[in-house]
Amino acid sequence: MKLQRKNRLRAVAFGAIAVSGALVLTACGSDNNSGSDTGSGGATKAAGNIKCDGKGQLLASGSSAQKNAMDLWVKNFMAACKDIQINYKPTGSGAGIQEFLQGKTAFAGSDSALKPEEVAKSKDVVKGGQGINLPMVGGPIAIGYHLSGVDNLVLDADTLAKIFDGKIEKWDDPAIAKLNKDAKLPGTKIQAFHRSDESGTTDNFTKYLKATADKSWPYAPAKAWAAKGGQSADGSAGVSSQVKQTEGAISYFELSYATANSIKTVKLNTGAAAPVEATSDNASKAIAEAKITGTGQDLALKLNYNTKAEGAYPITLVTYEIVGDKGNKADTLAATKSFLTYIASEDGQSVLKGLGYAPLPAEIAKKVRENVATIS
């Protein structure tokens, strides 16, 4: 009973909810899959600082990295906007983009921006427009590990690359020992876990490895894991669960999963004066160095994985909400804009830090709100 109560409290803390019932498929396009009257007739009302436009049900899917944030956002929004239901499925970035490009969802969550070929394909779904990337959630990709007796572990990019490529197999390897002179490292076999599904988290992690340890990481960054060997699990929940229960395990996942599962995390030797811990504040320092590379309404960002700024944690991702700039369905447009406006607002961003995420820099959040307002 104590375990059940603990799990219930944790679910409440992360705002976990379940939304049931038939869902209206609300992707961009010319087909009208819903009879709901929310295009022009949906009521507009103020509920606290949340503006509720439209009504009906929205379906979205994608990034599992933002699941805990999305759970709380949806809970807060639906408490204020009784006529709107939102179901977000954390299927992974690759699956989310695929469903959006198939016209199945109102928007997708992805931890990496749309590729040019995906933008081109989106034009077949979003009539008269295209898919755009709106940054919404920032945060560190923690390197979680399970090694009894070792509570403070430092690694660098080169060592991480060799661990995840199977070149370093034991925890007492000289390369690890050199970085942890005061630690009593056991000869335990390293159990490296990676995502089995296509994931923006994998994409960002391998971008970091390629940018900082090119000689030790010969693979091109991608959503799909490219290195041989290791073990795999589905989603951030899957790999973090494996680390929690497996002695000698190590994997990469969002800080919120490490926090929720009480998993120890690696500090990174980035070349700064001191190793950097995976925290929301340290991730924000890295995101502040990002440059906007998107054009028009697209706000895709380029992160600096090579930062050596003091306290800047470089393995950081930004999750985008991907939506059409034009040609969205009239019956769900108002509700979609209302929800995206809320999560980009100061109120929406303010809840992120408590969940282990990093709020967007104020100037980027402002641009996101301005662009959401122009969606049609």
Short mmCIF file of C-alpha atoms in Angstrom, two decimals:
data_model
loop_
_atom_site.label_atom_id
_atom_site.label_comp_id
_atom_site.label_asym_id
_atom_site.label_seq_id
_atom_site.Cartn_x
_atom_site.Cartn_y
_atom_site.Cartn_z
CA MET A 1 0.00 0.00 0.00
CA LYS A 2 2.89 2.34 0.77
CA LEU A 3 4.34 1.70 -2.69
CA GLN A 4 0.99 2.33 -4.33
CA ARG A 5 0.56 5.55 -2.37
CA LYS A 6 4.07 6.66 -3.35
CA ASN A 7 3.35 5.97 -7.02
CA ARG A 8 0.08 7.88 -6.82
CA LEU A 9 1.80 10.87 -5.28
CA ARG A 10 4.49 10.79 -7.92
CA ALA A 11 1.87 10.71 -10.66
CA VAL A 12 0.18 13.74 -9.16
CA ALA A 13 3.49 15.55 -8.89
CA PHE A 14 4.09 15.19 -12.58
CA GLY A 15 0.49 15.99 -13.46
CA ALA A 16 -0.05 12.62 -15.09
CA ILE A 17 -3.48 12.25 -16.56
CA ALA A 18 -5.30 9.94 -18.89
CA VAL A 19 -7.72 11.20 -21.45
CA SER A 20 -10.12 8.68 -22.92
CA GLY A 21 -12.81 8.74 -25.54
CA ALA A 22 -12.92 9.02 -29.29
CA LEU A 23 -10.34 11.46 -30.57
CA VAL A 24 -10.74 13.82 -33.47
CA LEU A 25 -7.75 13.62 -35.81
CA THR A 26 -6.68 17.21 -36.02
CA ALA A 27 -3.72 17.51 -38.33
CA CYS A 28 -3.31 20.23 -40.91
CA GLY A 29 -4.94 19.69 -44.26
CA SER A 30 -8.08 20.12 -46.24
CA ASP A 31 -10.04 17.12 -44.95
CA ASN A 32 -12.48 17.80 -42.13
CA ASN A 33 -12.53 14.80 -39.79
CA SER A 34 -14.68 16.39 -37.12
CA GLY A 35 -18.14 17.71 -36.82
CA SER A 36 -17.21 19.89 -33.86
CA ASP A 37 -17.98 23.55 -34.29
CA THR A 38 -14.85 25.26 -33.02
CA GLY A 39 -13.54 27.07 -36.05
CA SER A 40 -15.53 30.24 -35.56
CA GLY A 41 -18.12 29.33 -32.96
CA GLY A 42 -15.90 28.20 -30.08
CA ALA A 43 -16.32 30.25 -26.93
CA THR A 44 -13.48 32.51 -25.81
CA LYS A 45 -13.12 32.94 -22.09
CA ALA A 46 -10.44 33.95 -19.67
CA ALA A 47 -9.50 31.29 -17.08
CA GLY A 48 -6.78 32.75 -14.93
CA ASN A 49 -4.05 33.63 -17.41
CA ILE A 50 -5.12 30.88 -19.82
CA LYS A 51 -7.24 31.99 -22.74
CA CYS A 52 -9.61 29.24 -23.87
CA ASP A 53 -10.48 29.45 -27.56
CA GLY A 54 -12.34 26.74 -29.39
CA LYS A 55 -13.49 23.38 -28.10
CA GLY A 56 -13.20 19.72 -28.96
CA GLN A 57 -10.46 17.12 -28.78
CA LEU A 58 -6.86 17.36 -29.97
CA LEU A 59 -4.52 14.47 -30.67
CA ALA A 60 -0.75 14.95 -30.57
CA SER A 61 2.23 12.64 -30.22
CA GLY A 62 6.01 12.49 -30.27
CA SER A 63 8.86 13.27 -27.92
CA SER A 64 8.92 11.28 -24.71
CA ALA A 65 11.48 13.79 -23.41
CA GLN A 66 8.71 16.32 -22.81
CA LYS A 67 6.19 13.84 -21.41
CA ASN A 68 6.35 15.06 -17.81
CA ALA A 69 6.05 18.68 -18.93
CA MET A 70 3.22 17.86 -21.33
CA ASP A 71 1.33 15.92 -18.65
CA LEU A 72 1.32 18.93 -16.35
CA TRP A 73 0.58 21.42 -19.13
CA VAL A 74 -2.39 19.36 -20.31
CA LYS A 75 -3.67 18.98 -16.75
CA ASN A 76 -3.46 22.73 -16.09
CA PHE A 77 -4.92 23.70 -19.46
CA MET A 78 -7.85 21.30 -19.29
CA ALA A 79 -8.65 22.42 -15.74
CA ALA A 80 -9.05 25.95 -17.12
CA CYS A 81 -10.55 25.05 -20.50
CA LYS A 82 -13.36 22.59 -19.82
CA ASP A 83 -14.44 22.40 -23.47
CA ILE A 84 -11.07 21.22 -24.79
CA GLN A 85 -9.52 17.78 -24.38
CA ILE A 86 -5.91 17.05 -25.33
CA ASN A 87 -4.32 13.63 -25.65
CA TYR A 88 -0.53 13.64 -26.04
CA LYS A 89 1.08 10.24 -26.62
CA PRO A 90 4.85 10.05 -25.88
CA THR A 91 5.61 7.73 -28.81
CA GLY A 92 9.08 9.17 -29.51
CA SER A 93 10.14 11.97 -31.84
CA GLY A 94 10.43 9.80 -34.95
CA ALA A 95 6.97 8.31 -34.54
CA GLY A 96 5.51 11.73 -33.72
CA ILE A 97 6.86 13.30 -36.88
CA GLN A 98 5.63 10.33 -38.92
CA GLU A 99 2.10 10.65 -37.55
CA PHE A 100 2.09 14.39 -38.19
CA LEU A 101 3.25 13.84 -41.77
CA GLN A 102 0.48 11.26 -42.19
CA GLY A 103 -2.10 13.85 -41.16
CA LYS A 104 -3.04 12.08 -37.94
CA THR A 105 -2.22 14.75 -35.34
CA ALA A 106 -2.69 18.44 -34.65
CA PHE A 107 0.97 18.85 -33.74
CA ALA A 108 4.02 16.72 -33.02
CA GLY A 109 6.68 16.92 -30.36
CA SER A 110 10.25 16.36 -31.55
CA ASP A 111 13.65 16.75 -29.90
CA SER A 112 15.20 17.61 -33.25
CA ALA A 113 14.00 19.93 -35.96
CA LEU A 114 12.34 18.77 -39.15
CA LYS A 115 14.75 17.72 -41.89
CA PRO A 116 14.40 19.43 -45.32
CA GLU A 117 12.78 16.32 -46.79
CA GLU A 118 10.29 16.25 -43.90
CA VAL A 119 9.43 19.91 -44.47
CA ALA A 120 8.83 19.11 -48.15
CA LYS A 121 6.57 16.19 -47.24
CA SER A 122 4.63 18.32 -44.76
CA LYS A 123 3.41 20.47 -47.66
CA ASP A 124 1.30 17.53 -48.80
CA VAL A 125 -0.51 17.56 -45.45
CA VAL A 126 -0.57 21.25 -44.61
CA LYS A 127 -2.30 22.66 -47.67
CA GLY A 128 -0.84 26.02 -48.66
CA GLY A 129 1.75 25.94 -45.89
CA GLN A 130 4.40 23.75 -44.29
CA GLY A 131 5.50 22.32 -40.98
CA ILE A 132 7.47 24.65 -38.71
CA ASN A 133 9.54 24.08 -35.58
CA LEU A 134 8.54 25.96 -32.43
CA PRO A 135 10.98 25.43 -29.51
CA MET A 136 9.05 24.85 -26.31
CA VAL A 137 10.96 22.74 -23.78
CA GLY A 138 14.64 22.82 -22.89
CA GLY A 139 16.59 20.54 -20.64
CA PRO A 140 19.67 18.48 -20.02
CA ILE A 141 20.13 14.95 -21.28
CA ALA A 142 21.47 13.32 -18.15
CA ILE A 143 23.89 10.41 -18.25
CA GLY A 144 22.44 8.13 -15.61
CA TYR A 145 24.39 5.26 -14.09
CA HIS A 146 24.00 2.49 -11.52
CA LEU A 147 27.27 1.63 -9.80
CA SER A 148 27.17 0.69 -6.13
CA GLY A 149 29.64 2.58 -3.99
CA VAL A 150 30.27 5.30 -6.58
CA ASP A 151 28.22 8.40 -5.87
CA ASN A 152 30.31 10.97 -7.73
CA LEU A 153 31.30 10.05 -11.29
CA VAL A 154 33.02 12.30 -13.83
CA LEU A 155 33.30 11.44 -17.53
CA ASP A 156 34.29 13.38 -20.63
CA ALA A 157 33.10 13.21 -24.22
CA ASP A 158 35.85 10.88 -25.44
CA THR A 159 35.27 8.40 -22.62
CA LEU A 160 31.50 8.48 -23.14
CA ALA A 161 31.93 7.82 -26.87
CA LYS A 162 34.12 4.78 -26.16
CA ILE A 163 31.72 3.46 -23.52
CA PHE A 164 28.70 3.65 -25.81
CA ASP A 165 30.68 2.19 -28.74
CA GLY A 166 31.82 -0.77 -26.66
CA LYS A 167 35.48 0.24 -26.63
CA ILE A 168 35.53 0.64 -22.83
CA GLU A 169 33.98 -2.42 -21.19
CA LYS A 170 34.81 -2.28 -17.47
CA TRP A 171 34.14 0.41 -14.88
CA ASP A 172 37.73 0.31 -13.62
CA ASP A 173 39.14 1.09 -17.08
CA PRO A 174 42.20 3.41 -16.87
CA ALA A 175 40.41 6.14 -18.86
CA ILE A 176 37.59 6.28 -16.29
CA ALA A 177 39.99 5.95 -13.36
CA LYS A 178 42.01 8.91 -14.62
CA LEU A 179 38.94 11.12 -14.37
CA ASN A 180 37.92 9.75 -10.96
CA LYS A 181 41.10 9.48 -8.90
CA ASP A 182 39.28 9.46 -5.55
CA ALA A 183 36.65 6.89 -6.53
CA LYS A 184 36.83 3.16 -5.77
CA LEU A 185 35.85 1.85 -9.17
CA PRO A 186 34.85 -1.83 -9.35
CA GLY A 187 35.72 -4.14 -12.22
CA THR A 188 32.02 -4.48 -13.02
CA LYS A 189 31.11 -4.94 -16.68
CA ILE A 190 29.56 -1.82 -18.19
CA GLN A 191 25.99 -2.32 -19.37
CA ALA A 192 25.37 0.49 -21.87
CA PHE A 193 21.73 1.00 -22.84
CA HIS A 194 20.47 3.00 -25.82
CA ARG A 195 17.04 3.78 -27.25
CA SER A 196 15.48 1.12 -29.49
CA ASP A 197 13.03 3.58 -31.01
CA GLU A 198 13.88 6.56 -33.21
CA SER A 199 14.44 9.39 -30.80
CA GLY A 200 15.36 13.06 -30.80
CA THR A 201 17.14 12.35 -27.52
CA THR A 202 19.41 9.92 -29.37
CA ASP A 203 19.86 12.49 -32.13
CA ASN A 204 20.97 15.18 -29.68
CA PHE A 205 23.20 12.83 -27.68
CA THR A 206 24.99 11.60 -30.80
CA LYS A 207 25.31 15.19 -32.08
CA TYR A 208 27.17 15.93 -28.85
CA LEU A 209 29.43 12.90 -29.26
CA LYS A 210 30.18 13.73 -32.90
CA ALA A 211 30.87 17.39 -32.17
CA THR A 212 33.14 16.75 -29.18
CA ALA A 213 34.69 13.30 -29.75
CA ASP A 214 34.79 12.86 -33.51
CA LYS A 215 37.78 10.47 -33.50
CA SER A 216 36.11 8.13 -31.02
CA TRP A 217 32.56 8.40 -32.43
CA PRO A 218 32.61 7.50 -36.16
CA TYR A 219 28.83 7.54 -36.63
CA ALA A 220 26.68 10.28 -38.10
CA PRO A 221 24.15 11.78 -35.66
CA ALA A 222 20.68 10.35 -36.16
CA LYS A 223 17.43 9.55 -34.38
CA ALA A 224 18.17 5.83 -34.83
CA TRP A 225 21.06 4.36 -32.81
CA ALA A 226 23.94 3.51 -35.17
CA ALA A 227 26.64 1.96 -32.97
CA LYS A 228 26.91 -1.81 -32.67
CA GLY A 229 26.54 -3.70 -29.43
CA GLY A 230 25.07 -2.50 -26.18
CA GLN A 231 21.50 -3.12 -25.09
CA SER A 232 18.32 -1.28 -25.98
CA ALA A 233 14.98 -0.32 -24.49
CA ASP A 234 11.98 1.63 -25.71
CA GLY A 235 11.60 5.28 -24.78
CA SER A 236 13.20 7.33 -22.03
CA ALA A 237 11.07 5.44 -19.51
CA GLY A 238 12.48 2.16 -20.80
CA VAL A 239 16.18 3.01 -20.67
CA SER A 240 15.92 4.77 -17.31
CA SER A 241 14.10 1.74 -15.88
CA GLN A 242 16.90 -0.52 -17.08
CA VAL A 243 19.52 1.69 -15.43
CA LYS A 244 17.60 1.74 -12.16
CA GLN A 245 17.47 -2.05 -11.94
CA THR A 246 20.79 -3.09 -13.54
CA GLU A 247 24.12 -2.98 -11.71
CA GLY A 248 26.82 -1.49 -13.93
CA ALA A 249 24.31 0.17 -16.25
CA ILE A 250 24.62 3.54 -17.96
CA SER A 251 22.34 5.35 -20.39
CA TYR A 252 21.15 8.76 -21.56
CA PHE A 253 17.75 10.27 -20.81
CA GLU A 254 16.15 13.51 -19.72
CA LEU A 255 16.95 14.75 -16.23
CA SER A 256 13.31 14.43 -15.18
CA TYR A 257 13.55 10.65 -15.53
CA ALA A 258 16.70 10.56 -13.40
CA THR A 259 15.00 12.70 -10.77
CA ALA A 260 11.81 10.63 -10.74
CA ASN A 261 13.74 7.36 -10.41
CA SER A 262 16.47 8.58 -8.01
CA ILE A 263 19.18 7.68 -10.53
CA LYS A 264 22.69 9.07 -10.06
CA THR A 265 23.99 11.22 -12.92
CA VAL A 266 27.42 11.83 -14.41
CA LYS A 267 29.22 15.15 -14.16
CA LEU A 268 30.89 16.20 -17.41
CA ASN A 269 34.47 17.33 -17.84
CA THR A 270 33.93 19.93 -20.57
CA GLY A 271 37.24 21.73 -20.25
CA ALA A 272 35.73 24.28 -17.87
CA ALA A 273 37.36 24.84 -14.48
CA ALA A 274 35.10 22.29 -12.78
CA PRO A 275 33.02 19.30 -13.98
CA VAL A 276 29.46 20.30 -14.83
CA GLU A 277 26.39 18.68 -13.34
CA ALA A 278 23.19 18.05 -15.27
CA THR A 279 20.79 20.65 -13.84
CA SER A 280 18.09 22.89 -15.27
CA ASP A 281 20.13 26.03 -14.58
CA ASN A 282 23.24 24.57 -16.22
CA ALA A 283 21.21 23.54 -19.26
CA SER A 284 19.79 27.07 -19.52
CA LYS A 285 23.34 28.42 -19.68
CA ALA A 286 23.99 26.21 -22.69
CA ILE A 287 20.68 26.98 -24.40
CA ALA A 288 21.40 30.69 -24.07
CA GLU A 289 24.24 30.16 -26.57
CA ALA A 290 21.89 28.64 -29.19
CA LYS A 291 21.39 30.42 -32.51
CA ILE A 292 18.11 30.57 -34.46
CA THR A 293 18.72 28.93 -37.84
CA GLY A 294 15.11 28.68 -39.02
CA THR A 295 13.64 31.18 -41.47
CA GLY A 296 10.25 32.84 -41.56
CA GLN A 297 8.02 31.41 -38.83
CA ASP A 298 10.38 28.49 -38.27
CA LEU A 299 12.44 28.84 -35.08
CA ALA A 300 14.81 25.87 -35.33
CA LEU A 301 17.86 26.33 -33.08
CA LYS A 302 21.51 25.30 -33.36
CA LEU A 303 23.01 24.31 -30.02
CA ASN A 304 26.67 24.73 -29.08
CA TYR A 305 27.71 21.26 -27.92
CA ASN A 306 31.32 22.36 -27.62
CA THR A 307 30.71 25.06 -25.03
CA LYS A 308 33.34 25.40 -22.33
CA ALA A 309 31.50 28.15 -20.47
CA GLU A 310 31.61 27.74 -16.72
CA GLY A 311 28.60 25.82 -15.48
CA ALA A 312 27.15 25.21 -18.97
CA TYR A 313 25.95 21.63 -19.40
CA PRO A 314 26.40 20.81 -23.11
CA ILE A 315 24.31 17.64 -23.58
CA THR A 316 21.14 19.64 -23.86
CA LEU A 317 18.11 19.26 -26.06
CA VAL A 318 15.29 21.52 -27.12
CA THR A 319 11.93 19.92 -27.84
CA TYR A 320 9.92 21.50 -30.64
CA GLU A 321 6.19 21.51 -31.19
CA ILE A 322 5.77 20.97 -34.92
CA VAL A 323 2.68 22.49 -36.46
CA GLY A 324 1.60 23.96 -39.78
CA ASP A 325 2.18 27.65 -40.40
CA LYS A 326 -0.89 27.77 -42.68
CA GLY A 327 -3.67 25.44 -43.74
CA ASN A 328 -4.55 24.07 -40.31
CA LYS A 329 -8.01 22.62 -39.94
CA ALA A 330 -10.57 25.27 -39.07
CA ASP A 331 -12.39 23.07 -36.55
CA THR A 332 -9.34 22.65 -34.32
CA LEU A 333 -7.21 25.69 -35.13
CA ALA A 334 -8.45 27.87 -32.27
CA ALA A 335 -7.92 25.20 -29.61
CA THR A 336 -4.46 24.34 -30.95
CA LYS A 337 -3.35 27.97 -30.90
CA SER A 338 -4.81 28.45 -27.43
CA PHE A 339 -2.86 25.49 -26.02
CA LEU A 340 0.42 26.40 -27.71
CA THR A 341 0.06 29.99 -26.52
CA TYR A 342 -0.36 28.78 -22.94
CA ILE A 343 2.66 26.47 -22.91
CA ALA A 344 4.87 29.22 -24.39
CA SER A 345 3.60 31.76 -21.85
CA GLU A 346 5.41 32.79 -18.68
CA ASP A 347 2.95 30.69 -16.69
CA GLY A 348 3.52 27.66 -18.88
CA GLN A 349 7.30 27.98 -18.84
CA SER A 350 7.45 28.67 -15.12
CA VAL A 351 6.42 25.10 -14.19
CA LEU A 352 9.28 23.50 -16.11
CA LYS A 353 12.14 23.97 -13.69
CA GLY A 354 10.36 22.06 -10.94
CA LEU A 355 10.13 19.07 -13.28
CA GLY A 356 13.82 19.07 -14.19
CA TYR A 357 13.47 21.02 -17.45
CA ALA A 358 15.00 24.33 -18.49
CA PRO A 359 12.60 27.17 -19.42
CA LEU A 360 13.22 28.84 -22.76
CA PRO A 361 15.20 32.08 -22.72
CA ALA A 362 12.68 34.93 -22.52
CA GLU A 363 13.48 36.34 -25.96
CA ILE A 364 12.96 32.95 -27.65
CA ALA A 365 9.70 32.31 -25.78
CA LYS A 366 8.45 35.72 -26.91
CA LYS A 367 9.18 34.87 -30.56
CA VAL A 368 7.37 31.55 -30.17
CA ARG A 369 4.24 33.30 -28.86
CA GLU A 370 4.37 35.81 -31.71
CA ASN A 371 4.63 33.02 -34.28
CA VAL A 372 1.82 30.99 -32.71
CA ALA A 373 -0.41 34.04 -33.07
CA THR A 374 0.13 34.03 -36.85
CA ILE A 375 -0.70 30.36 -37.40
CA SER A 376 -3.73 29.98 -39.65
#
